[in-house]
PDB file of C-alpha atoms in Angstrom:
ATOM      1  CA  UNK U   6       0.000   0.000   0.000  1.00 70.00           C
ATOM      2  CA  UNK U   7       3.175   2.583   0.550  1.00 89.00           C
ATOM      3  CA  UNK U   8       4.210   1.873  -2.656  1.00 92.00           C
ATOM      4  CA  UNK U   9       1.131   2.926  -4.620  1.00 92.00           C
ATOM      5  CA  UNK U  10       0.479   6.431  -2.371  1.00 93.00           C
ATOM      6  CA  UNK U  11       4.396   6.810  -3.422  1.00 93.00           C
ATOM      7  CA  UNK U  12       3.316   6.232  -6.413  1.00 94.00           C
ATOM      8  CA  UNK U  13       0.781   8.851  -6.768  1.00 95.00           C
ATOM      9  CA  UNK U  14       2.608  11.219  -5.060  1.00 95.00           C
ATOM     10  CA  UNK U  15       5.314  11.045  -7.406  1.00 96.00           C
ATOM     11  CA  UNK U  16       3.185  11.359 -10.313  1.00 96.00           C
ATOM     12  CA  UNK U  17       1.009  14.174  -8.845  1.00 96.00           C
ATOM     13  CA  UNK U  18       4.455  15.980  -8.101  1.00 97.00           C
ATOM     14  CA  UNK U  19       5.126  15.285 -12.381  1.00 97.00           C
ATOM     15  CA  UNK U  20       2.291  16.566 -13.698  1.00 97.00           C
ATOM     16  CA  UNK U  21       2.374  19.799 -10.942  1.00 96.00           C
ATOM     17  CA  UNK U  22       5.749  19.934 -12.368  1.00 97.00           C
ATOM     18  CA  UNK U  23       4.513  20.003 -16.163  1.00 97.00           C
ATOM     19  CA  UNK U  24       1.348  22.004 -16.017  1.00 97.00           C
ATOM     20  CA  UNK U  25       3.343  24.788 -14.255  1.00 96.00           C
ATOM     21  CA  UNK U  26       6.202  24.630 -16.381  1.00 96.00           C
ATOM     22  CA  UNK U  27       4.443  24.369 -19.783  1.00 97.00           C
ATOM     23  CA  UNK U  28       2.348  27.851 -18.589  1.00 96.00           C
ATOM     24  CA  UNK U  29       5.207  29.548 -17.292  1.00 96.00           C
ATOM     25  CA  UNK U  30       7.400  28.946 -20.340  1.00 96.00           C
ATOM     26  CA  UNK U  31       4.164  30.243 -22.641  1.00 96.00           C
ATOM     27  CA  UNK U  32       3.743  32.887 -20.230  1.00 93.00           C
ATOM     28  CA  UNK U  33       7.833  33.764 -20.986  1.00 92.00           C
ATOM     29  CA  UNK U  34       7.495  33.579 -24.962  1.00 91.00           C
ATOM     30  CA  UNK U  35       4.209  35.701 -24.719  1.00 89.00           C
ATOM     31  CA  UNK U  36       6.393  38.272 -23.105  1.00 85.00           C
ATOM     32  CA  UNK U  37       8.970  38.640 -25.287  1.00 82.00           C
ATOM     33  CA  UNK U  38       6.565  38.450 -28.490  1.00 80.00           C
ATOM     34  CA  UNK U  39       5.031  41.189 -26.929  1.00 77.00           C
ATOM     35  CA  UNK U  40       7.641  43.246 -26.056  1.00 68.00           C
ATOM     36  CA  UNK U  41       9.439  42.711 -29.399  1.00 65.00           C
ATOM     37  CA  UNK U  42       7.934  45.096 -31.752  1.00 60.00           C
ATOM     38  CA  UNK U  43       8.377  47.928 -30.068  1.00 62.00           C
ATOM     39  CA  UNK U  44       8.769  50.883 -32.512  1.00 60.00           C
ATOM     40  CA  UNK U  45      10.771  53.874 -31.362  1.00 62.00           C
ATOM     41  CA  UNK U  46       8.690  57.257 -31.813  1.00 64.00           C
ATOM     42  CA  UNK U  47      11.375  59.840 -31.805  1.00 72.00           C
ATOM     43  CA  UNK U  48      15.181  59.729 -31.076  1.00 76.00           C
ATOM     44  CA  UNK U  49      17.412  62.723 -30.297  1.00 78.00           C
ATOM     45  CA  UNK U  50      20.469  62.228 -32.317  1.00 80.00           C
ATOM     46  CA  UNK U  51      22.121  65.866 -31.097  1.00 80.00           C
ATOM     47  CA  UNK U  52      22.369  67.528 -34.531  1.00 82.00           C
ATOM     48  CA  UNK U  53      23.290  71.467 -34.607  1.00 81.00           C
ATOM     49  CA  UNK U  54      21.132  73.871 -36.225  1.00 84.00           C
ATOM     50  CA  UNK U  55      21.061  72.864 -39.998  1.00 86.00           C
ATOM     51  CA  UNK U  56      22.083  69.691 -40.302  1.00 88.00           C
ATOM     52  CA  UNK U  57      21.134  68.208 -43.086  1.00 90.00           C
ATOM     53  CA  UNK U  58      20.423  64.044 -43.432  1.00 90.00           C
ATOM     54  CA  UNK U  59      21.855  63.136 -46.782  1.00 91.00           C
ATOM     55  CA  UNK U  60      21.809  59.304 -47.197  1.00 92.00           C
ATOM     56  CA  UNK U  61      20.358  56.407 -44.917  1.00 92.00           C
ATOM     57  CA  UNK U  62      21.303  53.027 -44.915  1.00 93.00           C
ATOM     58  CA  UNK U  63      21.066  49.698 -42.889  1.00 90.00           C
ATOM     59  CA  UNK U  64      23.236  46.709 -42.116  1.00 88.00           C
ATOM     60  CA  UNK U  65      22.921  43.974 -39.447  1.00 87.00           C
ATOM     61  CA  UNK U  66      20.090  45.927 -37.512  1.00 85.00           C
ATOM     62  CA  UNK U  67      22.090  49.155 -37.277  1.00 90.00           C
ATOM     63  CA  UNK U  68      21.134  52.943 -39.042  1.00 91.00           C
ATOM     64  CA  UNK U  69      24.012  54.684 -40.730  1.00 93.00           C
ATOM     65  CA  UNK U  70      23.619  58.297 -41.327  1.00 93.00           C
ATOM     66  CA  UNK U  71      25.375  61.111 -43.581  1.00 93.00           C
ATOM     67  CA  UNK U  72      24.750  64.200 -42.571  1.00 92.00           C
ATOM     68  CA  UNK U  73      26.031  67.479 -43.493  1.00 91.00           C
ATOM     69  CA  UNK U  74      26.210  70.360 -41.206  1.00 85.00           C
ATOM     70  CA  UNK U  75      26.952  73.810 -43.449  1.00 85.00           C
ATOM     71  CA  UNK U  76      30.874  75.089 -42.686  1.00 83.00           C
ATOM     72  CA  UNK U  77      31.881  71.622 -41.090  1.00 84.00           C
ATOM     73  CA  UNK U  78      32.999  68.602 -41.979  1.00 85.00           C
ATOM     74  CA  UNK U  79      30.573  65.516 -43.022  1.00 89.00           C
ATOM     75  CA  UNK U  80      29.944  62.555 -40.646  1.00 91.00           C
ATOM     76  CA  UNK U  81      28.554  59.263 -40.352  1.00 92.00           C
ATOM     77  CA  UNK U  82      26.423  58.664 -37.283  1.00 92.00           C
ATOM     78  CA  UNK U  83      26.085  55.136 -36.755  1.00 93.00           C
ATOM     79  CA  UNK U  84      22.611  54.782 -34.269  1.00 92.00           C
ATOM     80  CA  UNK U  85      21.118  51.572 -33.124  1.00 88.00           C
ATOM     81  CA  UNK U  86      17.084  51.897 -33.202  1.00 83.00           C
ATOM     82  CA  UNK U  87      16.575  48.763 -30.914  1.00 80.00           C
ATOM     83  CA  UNK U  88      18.379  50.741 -28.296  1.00 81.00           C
ATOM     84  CA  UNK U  89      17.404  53.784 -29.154  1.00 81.00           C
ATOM     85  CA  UNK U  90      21.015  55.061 -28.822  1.00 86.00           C
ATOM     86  CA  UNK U  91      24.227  56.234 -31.017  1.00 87.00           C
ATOM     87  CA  UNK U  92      26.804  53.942 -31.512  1.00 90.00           C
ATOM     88  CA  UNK U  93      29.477  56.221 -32.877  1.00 90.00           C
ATOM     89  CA  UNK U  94      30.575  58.852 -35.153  1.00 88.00           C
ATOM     90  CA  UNK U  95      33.014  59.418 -37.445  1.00 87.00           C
ATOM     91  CA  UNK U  96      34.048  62.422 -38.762  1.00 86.00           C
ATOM     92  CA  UNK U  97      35.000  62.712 -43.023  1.00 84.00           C
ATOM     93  CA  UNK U  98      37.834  64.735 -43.645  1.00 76.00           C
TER      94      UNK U  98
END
């Protein structure tokens, strides 16, 4: 008689096991699918007075940016959109 209610505790134990692992991973993936497409509005990318965008273009997730400020030099901003944040510039001489 041990042996069965071992039995059935073991398997009760299982399935509690299953049924709350099964709904928390749904409840992780639901999350994330969520949380992925998540557009950014607006970004501040700290351009003087005048600057000028000239050319976009994208590679491996990442924006790169000419712009042209009047009297300077060119540069390339490279900005992340997923992060919302620059990665770096590089002044053209």
């Amino acid at each position: 008689m041990n042996r069965l209610k071992a039995l059935k505790i073991v398997v009760f134990v299982f399935t509690f096991l299953l049924v709350f692992g099964t709904i928390s991973l749904v409840g992780i993936l639901f999350n994330r699918a969520k949380n992925y497409d998540k557009a950014i509005s607006s970004a501040n990318l700290g351009l003087s007075a005048g600057a000028e965008i000239k050319q976009i273009a994208a590679d491996e997730g990442l924006l790169y940016l000419l712009v042209s400020v009047p009297e300077k030099t060119d540069e390339i901003i490279i900005f992340n959109p997923v992060k919302a944040k620059i990665v770096s510039n590089i002044t053209l001489n």
